[in-house]
């Protein structure tokens, strides 16, 4: 969407992960990519809460989420743990989408939405750090990448902006 090319996504057992892309999309695009990883769960949370209001929308959301995970598993995930985890979650979501009736699908959708919402804030300290520590070592955090790309404000200001958007 911003002119780069997605390469891979790695998820490690400790919950850390990293997405890699190539290309020179420019400063605004680099900031958008870095912020997108932080805002994605909040946006998905909002969409799942909306879908959870109706049984049919819940089943459709679970089906789309499951298919999306399978597509990501084939084209994006590049390690055994990530492949097993994403495959199992996709299979479970598709099973619920196909076999469940209204209230059960709604319950699963709202459960997923709550889990995503909690994940947004369980690691909120990450929004206010310049260094990311993953299973593979240390590097600049997403908010540090945004600050470096936009140069307008320090990383903790961008962390506060992203936190505020996530709360909304």
Coordinates of C-alpha atoms in Angstrom, one line a residue:
X1 CA 0.0 0.0 0.0
X2 CA 2.9 2.4 0.6
X3 CA 5.2 1.2 -2.2
X4 CA 7.5 -1.3 -0.5
X5 CA 7.4 -5.0 -0.8
X6 CA 6.6 -7.3 2.2
X7 CA 9.2 -10.0 2.8
X8 CA 8.3 -12.0 5.9
X9 CA 6.9 -12.1 9.4
X10 CA 8.5 -14.0 12.2
X11 CA 6.7 -14.8 15.5
X12 CA 8.8 -16.2 18.4
X13 CA 7.6 -18.2 21.3
X14 CA 8.1 -15.3 23.8
X15 CA 5.5 -13.3 21.9
X16 CA 7.9 -11.0 20.2
X17 CA 7.9 -10.8 16.4
X18 CA 9.2 -8.8 13.5
X19 CA 8.0 -8.0 10.0
X20 CA 10.5 -7.3 7.2
X21 CA 10.0 -5.4 4.0
X22 CA 12.2 -4.1 1.3
X23 CA 12.2 -1.1 -0.9
X24 CA 12.6 2.6 -0.3
X25 CA 9.1 3.8 0.3
X26 CA 10.1 7.2 1.8
X27 CA 9.9 8.7 5.3
X28 CA 6.1 8.9 5.6
X29 CA 5.7 5.3 4.3
X30 CA 8.3 4.1 6.8
X31 CA 6.4 5.8 9.6
X32 CA 3.1 4.3 8.4
X33 CA 4.5 0.8 8.3
X34 CA 5.9 1.1 11.8
X35 CA 2.8 2.6 13.2
X36 CA 0.6 0.1 11.4
X37 CA 2.0 -2.8 13.4
X38 CA 1.0 -1.0 16.6
X39 CA -2.4 0.2 15.4
X40 CA -3.5 -3.0 13.6
X41 CA -4.7 -4.8 16.7
X42 CA -6.7 -1.8 17.8
X43 CA -8.4 -1.5 14.4
X44 CA -9.1 -5.3 14.4
X45 CA -10.5 -5.0 17.9
X46 CA -13.0 -2.4 16.8
X47 CA -14.1 -4.3 13.7
X48 CA -14.6 -7.5 15.7
X49 CA -16.7 -5.7 18.4
X50 CA -18.9 -4.4 15.6
X51 CA -19.2 -7.9 14.0
X52 CA -20.0 -9.4 17.4
X53 CA -23.3 -7.6 17.5
X54 CA -24.9 -10.0 15.0
X55 CA -24.6 -13.8 14.6
X56 CA -24.2 -13.7 10.8
X57 CA -21.6 -11.0 10.9
X58 CA -19.7 -12.9 13.6
X59 CA -19.6 -16.1 11.6
X60 CA -18.5 -14.1 8.5
X61 CA -15.8 -12.4 10.6
X62 CA -14.5 -15.7 11.9
X63 CA -14.4 -17.1 8.4
X64 CA -12.5 -14.1 7.0
X65 CA -10.1 -14.1 9.9
X66 CA -9.5 -17.8 9.5
X67 CA -8.9 -17.6 5.8
X68 CA -6.7 -14.5 6.3
X69 CA -4.6 -16.4 8.8
X70 CA -4.2 -19.3 6.3
X71 CA -3.1 -17.0 3.6
X72 CA -0.6 -15.3 6.0
X73 CA 0.6 -18.7 7.0
X74 CA 1.4 -19.7 3.5
X75 CA 2.8 -16.4 2.2
X76 CA 4.2 -14.7 5.3
X77 CA 5.1 -16.9 8.2
X78 CA 8.7 -18.1 8.0
X79 CA 9.4 -20.2 11.1
X80 CA 8.0 -23.5 12.6
X81 CA 6.5 -22.0 15.7
X82 CA 4.7 -19.3 13.8
X83 CA 3.4 -21.8 11.2
X84 CA 2.0 -24.2 13.8
X85 CA 0.4 -21.5 15.9
X86 CA -1.2 -19.6 13.0
X87 CA -2.4 -22.9 11.4
X88 CA -4.0 -24.1 14.6
X89 CA -5.7 -20.7 15.2
X90 CA -7.0 -20.6 11.6
X91 CA -8.4 -24.1 11.9
X92 CA -10.2 -23.3 15.1
X93 CA -11.7 -20.1 13.8
X94 CA -12.8 -21.8 10.6
X95 CA -14.4 -24.7 12.5
X96 CA -16.3 -22.3 14.7
X97 CA -17.4 -20.2 11.6
X98 CA -18.7 -23.3 9.9
X99 CA -20.2 -25.4 12.7
X100 CA -21.4 -22.9 15.3
X101 CA -24.8 -21.2 15.6
X102 CA -25.3 -17.6 16.4
X103 CA -24.5 -17.1 20.1
X104 CA -21.4 -19.3 20.0
X105 CA -19.9 -17.4 17.1
X106 CA -20.6 -14.1 18.7
X107 CA -19.0 -15.3 21.9
X108 CA -15.8 -16.3 20.1
X109 CA -15.7 -13.0 18.1
X110 CA -16.1 -10.9 21.3
X111 CA -13.5 -13.1 23.1
X112 CA -11.1 -12.4 20.3
X113 CA -11.8 -8.7 20.4
X114 CA -11.2 -8.6 24.1
X115 CA -7.9 -10.5 23.7
X116 CA -6.8 -8.1 21.1
X117 CA -7.8 -5.2 23.2
X118 CA -5.9 -6.6 26.1
X119 CA -2.8 -7.2 23.9
X120 CA -2.8 -3.6 22.9
X121 CA -2.4 -2.4 26.4
X122 CA -0.6 -5.3 28.0
X123 CA 2.6 -4.1 26.3
X124 CA 1.8 -0.4 26.4
X125 CA 5.3 0.1 27.9
X126 CA 6.6 -0.7 24.5
X127 CA 5.0 2.5 23.1
X128 CA 7.4 4.5 25.4
X129 CA 10.7 2.8 24.7
X130 CA 13.4 3.5 22.0
X131 CA 14.6 -0.1 21.9
X132 CA 12.8 -3.2 21.1
X133 CA 14.1 -6.5 22.6
X134 CA 13.1 -9.6 20.7
X135 CA 14.1 -13.2 20.8
X136 CA 16.7 -12.3 18.1
X137 CA 18.2 -9.3 19.9
X138 CA 17.7 -5.6 20.2
X139 CA 16.8 -2.9 17.6
X140 CA 14.9 0.3 17.3
X141 CA 11.3 0.1 18.6
X142 CA 8.4 0.9 16.2
X143 CA 7.8 4.3 17.8
X144 CA 11.6 5.1 17.5
X145 CA 11.3 4.2 13.7
X146 CA 8.3 6.6 13.5
X147 CA 10.2 9.4 15.3
X148 CA 13.2 8.9 13.1
X149 CA 11.2 9.0 9.9
X150 CA 9.1 12.0 10.9
X151 CA 11.7 13.9 12.9
X152 CA 8.9 16.1 14.3
X153 CA 8.8 14.7 17.9
X154 CA 10.6 12.2 20.1
X155 CA 9.5 8.6 20.2
X156 CA 7.5 8.9 23.4
X157 CA 5.3 11.6 21.9
X158 CA 4.5 9.2 19.0
X159 CA 3.9 6.5 21.6
X160 CA 1.4 8.7 23.3
X161 CA -0.4 9.5 20.0
X162 CA -0.6 5.8 19.1
X163 CA -1.9 5.0 22.6
X164 CA -4.6 7.7 22.3
X165 CA -5.7 6.4 18.9
X166 CA -5.8 2.9 20.2
X167 CA -8.0 4.0 23.1
X168 CA -10.4 5.6 20.7

